[in-house]
PDB file of C-alpha atoms in Angstrom:
ATOM      1  CA  UNK A   1     116.269 119.590 104.441  1.00  0.00           C
ATOM      2  CA  UNK A   2     113.924 117.265 102.439  1.00  0.00           C
ATOM      3  CA  UNK A   3     112.492 119.854 100.322  1.00  0.00           C
ATOM      4  CA  UNK A   4     110.516 118.899  97.298  1.00  0.00           C
ATOM      5  CA  UNK A   5     110.427 120.924  94.069  1.00  0.00           C
ATOM      6  CA  UNK A   6     107.097 122.261  92.762  1.00  0.00           C
ATOM      7  CA  UNK A   7     107.247 120.099  89.730  1.00  0.00           C
ATOM      8  CA  UNK A   8     109.161 117.339  87.956  1.00  0.00           C
ATOM      9  CA  UNK A   9     109.844 117.459  84.158  1.00  0.00           C
ATOM     10  CA  UNK A  10     110.336 113.986  83.067  1.00  0.00           C
ATOM     11  CA  UNK A  11     112.086 113.542  79.584  1.00  0.00           C
ATOM     12  CA  UNK A  12     112.581 110.053  78.020  1.00  0.00           C
ATOM     13  CA  UNK A  13     115.128 109.583  75.369  1.00  0.00           C
ATOM     14  CA  UNK A  14     115.796 106.604  73.169  1.00  0.00           C
ATOM     15  CA  UNK A  15     119.138 105.053  72.485  1.00  0.00           C
ATOM     16  CA  UNK A  16     119.857 107.499  69.672  1.00  0.00           C
ATOM     17  CA  UNK A  17     119.378 110.477  72.212  1.00  0.00           C
ATOM     18  CA  UNK A  18     116.094 111.558  70.574  1.00  0.00           C
ATOM     19  CA  UNK A  19     112.907 112.358  72.474  1.00  0.00           C
ATOM     20  CA  UNK A  20     110.632 109.395  72.995  1.00  0.00           C
ATOM     21  CA  UNK A  21     107.017 110.294  73.740  1.00  0.00           C
ATOM     22  CA  UNK A  22     107.576 113.924  74.406  1.00  0.00           C
ATOM     23  CA  UNK A  23     108.045 115.316  78.095  1.00  0.00           C
ATOM     24  CA  UNK A  24     105.754 114.926  80.974  1.00  0.00           C
ATOM     25  CA  UNK A  25     105.304 117.451  83.810  1.00  0.00           C
ATOM     26  CA  UNK A  26     104.492 115.829  87.269  1.00  0.00           C
ATOM     27  CA  UNK A  27     102.909 118.205  89.775  1.00  0.00           C
ATOM     28  CA  UNK A  28     101.736 115.652  92.376  1.00  0.00           C
ATOM     29  CA  UNK A  29     104.410 114.382  94.601  1.00  0.00           C
ATOM     30  CA  UNK A  30     104.232 111.398  96.902  1.00  0.00           C
ATOM     31  CA  UNK A  31     104.969 111.828 100.600  1.00  0.00           C
ATOM     32  CA  UNK A  32     108.617 112.034 101.534  1.00  0.00           C
ATOM     33  CA  UNK A  33     109.300 108.461 103.213  1.00  0.00           C
ATOM     34  CA  UNK A  34     112.062 109.921 105.440  1.00  0.00           C
ATOM     35  CA  UNK A  35     109.473 111.660 107.658  1.00  0.00           C
ATOM     36  CA  UNK A  36     108.919 109.907 110.933  1.00  0.00           C
ATOM     37  CA  UNK A  37     105.719 111.590 111.925  1.00  0.00           C
ATOM     38  CA  UNK A  38     103.085 108.970 113.098  1.00  0.00           C
ATOM     39  CA  UNK A  39      99.610 110.069 113.816  1.00  0.00           C
ATOM     40  CA  UNK A  40      98.635 110.272 117.321  1.00  0.00           C
ATOM     41  CA  UNK A  41      95.992 107.507 117.000  1.00  0.00           C
ATOM     42  CA  UNK A  42      94.386 105.355 114.514  1.00  0.00           C
ATOM     43  CA  UNK A  43      91.403 107.640 113.937  1.00  0.00           C
ATOM     44  CA  UNK A  44      93.547 110.459 112.910  1.00  0.00           C
ATOM     45  CA  UNK A  45      95.435 108.149 110.558  1.00  0.00           C
ATOM     46  CA  UNK A  46      92.233 106.772 109.143  1.00  0.00           C
ATOM     47  CA  UNK A  47      90.845 110.181 108.446  1.00  0.00           C
ATOM     48  CA  UNK A  48      93.997 111.538 106.944  1.00  0.00           C
ATOM     49  CA  UNK A  49      94.392 108.518 104.580  1.00  0.00           C
ATOM     50  CA  UNK A  50      90.588 108.013 103.883  1.00  0.00           C
ATOM     51  CA  UNK A  51      90.528 104.407 105.144  1.00  0.00           C
ATOM     52  CA  UNK A  52      87.466 102.523 104.895  1.00  0.00           C
ATOM     53  CA  UNK A  53      85.581 101.973 108.216  1.00  0.00           C
ATOM     54  CA  UNK A  54      85.716  98.180 107.728  1.00  0.00           C
ATOM     55  CA  UNK A  55      87.675  95.698 105.425  1.00  0.00           C
ATOM     56  CA  UNK A  56      85.540  92.924 104.807  1.00  0.00           C
ATOM     57  CA  UNK A  57      88.038  90.461 103.413  1.00  0.00           C
ATOM     58  CA  UNK A  58      90.348  91.036 106.315  1.00  0.00           C
ATOM     59  CA  UNK A  59      87.573  90.611 108.840  1.00  0.00           C
ATOM     60  CA  UNK A  60      86.519  87.424 107.022  1.00  0.00           C
ATOM     61  CA  UNK A  61      90.091  86.098 107.177  1.00  0.00           C
ATOM     62  CA  UNK A  62      90.573  87.094 110.881  1.00  0.00           C
ATOM     63  CA  UNK A  63      87.375  85.607 112.179  1.00  0.00           C
ATOM     64  CA  UNK A  64      88.893  82.099 111.953  1.00  0.00           C
ATOM     65  CA  UNK A  65      91.376  83.164 114.587  1.00  0.00           C
ATOM     66  CA  UNK A  66      89.441  84.695 117.482  1.00  0.00           C
ATOM     67  CA  UNK A  67      92.710  84.758 119.541  1.00  0.00           C
ATOM     68  CA  UNK A  68      96.194  84.677 118.070  1.00  0.00           C
ATOM     69  CA  UNK A  69      98.658  83.913 120.718  1.00  0.00           C
ATOM     70  CA  UNK A  70     102.361  83.906 120.735  1.00  0.00           C
ATOM     71  CA  UNK A  71     102.235  80.003 120.968  1.00  0.00           C
ATOM     72  CA  UNK A  72      99.980  79.955 117.804  1.00  0.00           C
ATOM     73  CA  UNK A  73     102.564  82.248 115.949  1.00  0.00           C
ATOM     74  CA  UNK A  74     105.375  80.101 117.075  1.00  0.00           C
ATOM     75  CA  UNK A  75     103.666  76.910 115.878  1.00  0.00           C
ATOM     76  CA  UNK A  76     102.966  78.420 112.518  1.00  0.00           C
ATOM     77  CA  UNK A  77     106.651  79.367 112.199  1.00  0.00           C
ATOM     78  CA  UNK A  78     107.797  75.803 113.139  1.00  0.00           C
ATOM     79  CA  UNK A  79     105.316  74.308 110.569  1.00  0.00           C
ATOM     80  CA  UNK A  80     106.642  76.692 107.862  1.00  0.00           C
ATOM     81  CA  UNK A  81     110.248  75.792 108.616  1.00  0.00           C
ATOM     82  CA  UNK A  82     109.548  72.083 108.482  1.00  0.00           C
ATOM     83  CA  UNK A  83     108.087  72.553 104.968  1.00  0.00           C
ATOM     84  CA  UNK A  84     110.933  74.798 103.833  1.00  0.00           C
ATOM     85  CA  UNK A  85     108.520  77.612 103.129  1.00  0.00           C
ATOM     86  CA  UNK A  86     109.752  81.171 102.433  1.00  0.00           C
ATOM     87  CA  UNK A  87     108.479  83.536 105.018  1.00  0.00           C
ATOM     88  CA  UNK A  88     109.380  86.242 107.545  1.00  0.00           C
ATOM     89  CA  UNK A  89     108.789  86.176 111.241  1.00  0.00           C
ATOM     90  CA  UNK A  90     107.965  89.823 112.274  1.00  0.00           C
ATOM     91  CA  UNK A  91     107.914  91.387 115.634  1.00  0.00           C
ATOM     92  CA  UNK A  92     106.836  95.107 115.908  1.00  0.00           C
ATOM     93  CA  UNK A  93     107.780  96.484 119.236  1.00  0.00           C
ATOM     94  CA  UNK A  94     107.787 100.109 120.251  1.00  0.00           C
ATOM     95  CA  UNK A  95     106.803 100.977 116.606  1.00  0.00           C
ATOM     96  CA  UNK A  96     109.912  99.424 115.322  1.00  0.00           C
ATOM     97  CA  UNK A  97     109.861  96.633 112.763  1.00  0.00           C
ATOM     98  CA  UNK A  98     112.041  93.620 113.260  1.00  0.00           C
ATOM     99  CA  UNK A  99     111.957  90.555 110.834  1.00  0.00           C
ATOM    100  CA  UNK A 100     113.887  87.304 110.501  1.00  0.00           C
ATOM    101  CA  UNK A 101     113.656  85.680 107.147  1.00  0.00           C
ATOM    102  CA  UNK A 102     113.531  81.940 106.472  1.00  0.00           C
ATOM    103  CA  UNK A 103     113.679  79.942 103.337  1.00  0.00           C
ATOM    104  CA  UNK A 104     115.715  80.071 100.143  1.00  0.00           C
ATOM    105  CA  UNK A 105     113.931  82.696  98.112  1.00  0.00           C
ATOM    106  CA  UNK A 106     113.542  86.177  99.879  1.00  0.00           C
ATOM    107  CA  UNK A 107     113.073  88.568  96.986  1.00  0.00           C
ATOM    108  CA  UNK A 108     109.545  89.792  98.172  1.00  0.00           C
ATOM    109  CA  UNK A 109     110.699  90.393 101.734  1.00  0.00           C
ATOM    110  CA  UNK A 110     111.866  93.872 100.690  1.00  0.00           C
ATOM    111  CA  UNK A 111     108.238  94.858  99.792  1.00  0.00           C
ATOM    112  CA  UNK A 112     106.547  93.951 102.942  1.00  0.00           C
ATOM    113  CA  UNK A 113     109.586  95.549 104.902  1.00  0.00           C
ATOM    114  CA  UNK A 114     109.003  98.816 102.977  1.00  0.00           C
ATOM    115  CA  UNK A 115     105.270  98.580 103.641  1.00  0.00           C
ATOM    116  CA  UNK A 116     105.623  98.086 107.381  1.00  0.00           C
ATOM    117  CA  UNK A 117     108.436 100.682 107.893  1.00  0.00           C
ATOM    118  CA  UNK A 118     106.242 103.102 105.816  1.00  0.00           C
ATOM    119  CA  UNK A 119     103.243 102.279 107.896  1.00  0.00           C
ATOM    120  CA  UNK A 120     105.172 102.792 111.122  1.00  0.00           C
ATOM    121  CA  UNK A 121     106.199 106.185 109.864  1.00  0.00           C
ATOM    122  CA  UNK A 122     102.555 107.177 109.631  1.00  0.00           C
ATOM    123  CA  UNK A 123     100.820 105.511 112.627  1.00  0.00           C
ATOM    124  CA  UNK A 124     101.843 103.971 115.881  1.00  0.00           C
ATOM    125  CA  UNK A 125     101.602 100.162 115.427  1.00  0.00           C
ATOM    126  CA  UNK A 126     100.575  98.299 118.384  1.00  0.00           C
ATOM    127  CA  UNK A 127     103.189  95.663 119.587  1.00  0.00           C
ATOM    128  CA  UNK A 128     102.457  92.513 117.440  1.00  0.00           C
ATOM    129  CA  UNK A 129     104.071  89.395 116.297  1.00  0.00           C
ATOM    130  CA  UNK A 130     103.266  87.480 112.985  1.00  0.00           C
ATOM    131  CA  UNK A 131     104.559  85.316 110.291  1.00  0.00           C
ATOM    132  CA  UNK A 132     104.190  86.633 106.597  1.00  0.00           C
ATOM    133  CA  UNK A 133     104.377  84.189 103.707  1.00  0.00           C
ATOM    134  CA  UNK A 134     106.572  85.164 100.852  1.00  0.00           C
ATOM    135  CA  UNK A 135     105.579  82.521  98.482  1.00  0.00           C
ATOM    136  CA  UNK A 136     103.464  82.709  95.463  1.00  0.00           C
ATOM    137  CA  UNK A 137     101.034  80.292  96.973  1.00  0.00           C
ATOM    138  CA  UNK A 138      98.925  80.095 100.066  1.00  0.00           C
ATOM    139  CA  UNK A 139     100.414  78.122 103.125  1.00  0.00           C
ATOM    140  CA  UNK A 140      98.004  78.204 106.017  1.00  0.00           C
ATOM    141  CA  UNK A 141      96.285  74.841 105.164  1.00  0.00           C
ATOM    142  CA  UNK A 142      99.077  73.306 103.181  1.00  0.00           C
ATOM    143  CA  UNK A 143     101.935  73.535 105.631  1.00  0.00           C
ATOM    144  CA  UNK A 144     100.570  75.352 108.775  1.00  0.00           C
ATOM    145  CA  UNK A 145      97.027  73.955 109.177  1.00  0.00           C
ATOM    146  CA  UNK A 146      94.922  76.133 111.314  1.00  0.00           C
ATOM    147  CA  UNK A 147      97.616  78.594 111.868  1.00  0.00           C
ATOM    148  CA  UNK A 148      97.417  82.386 111.331  1.00  0.00           C
ATOM    149  CA  UNK A 149      99.805  83.166 108.335  1.00  0.00           C
ATOM    150  CA  UNK A 150      99.588  86.625 106.507  1.00  0.00           C
ATOM    151  CA  UNK A 151      99.865  86.167 102.734  1.00  0.00           C
ATOM    152  CA  UNK A 152      99.843  88.085  99.502  1.00  0.00           C
ATOM    153  CA  UNK A 153      97.560  85.348  98.272  1.00  0.00           C
ATOM    154  CA  UNK A 154      94.815  82.817  99.256  1.00  0.00           C
ATOM    155  CA  UNK A 155      92.226  80.618  98.118  1.00  0.00           C
ATOM    156  CA  UNK A 156      88.782  79.286  99.172  1.00  0.00           C
ATOM    157  CA  UNK A 157      90.530  76.081 100.454  1.00  0.00           C
ATOM    158  CA  UNK A 158      93.090  77.897 102.654  1.00  0.00           C
ATOM    159  CA  UNK A 159      93.139  80.067 105.773  1.00  0.00           C
ATOM    160  CA  UNK A 160      95.736  82.577 104.865  1.00  0.00           C
ATOM    161  CA  UNK A 161      95.119  86.119 106.042  1.00  0.00           C
ATOM    162  CA  UNK A 162      95.287  88.236 102.878  1.00  0.00           C
ATOM    163  CA  UNK A 163      96.836  91.612 102.782  1.00  0.00           C
TER     164      UNK A 163
END
């Protein structure tokens, strides 16, 4: 039934069983993630979540790629594979998220998976395909020069699209 209580009383106890820091009462609850209730359109979503009308950093990052084709995404994927990078090739189709991970270290994949699935529960995502760098360093100019690579990080010397 996914009902939420009115409040949560949080009590933290130490190893000896004694109260540590008293108790906290939490009245504000996050949204239930099990809800699949995407907004009908982007405008409704933007209004509900108080999104900014423009995102300057993202616009700056994307202006380097006036058109991002399937071929460009495939070439970025191949360049990252050749350099043994850790990344995920995502396809969002019919508002369902699909991803194939590459590379040895996949620990951060779960975070971007959760973000994308959560977003798909809130708004209808257009069909899209992209690669997401899971590493702690930018990749676009290092291993995939001139390629669109979404990343957690970037620099003035790389073209990663920072999220």
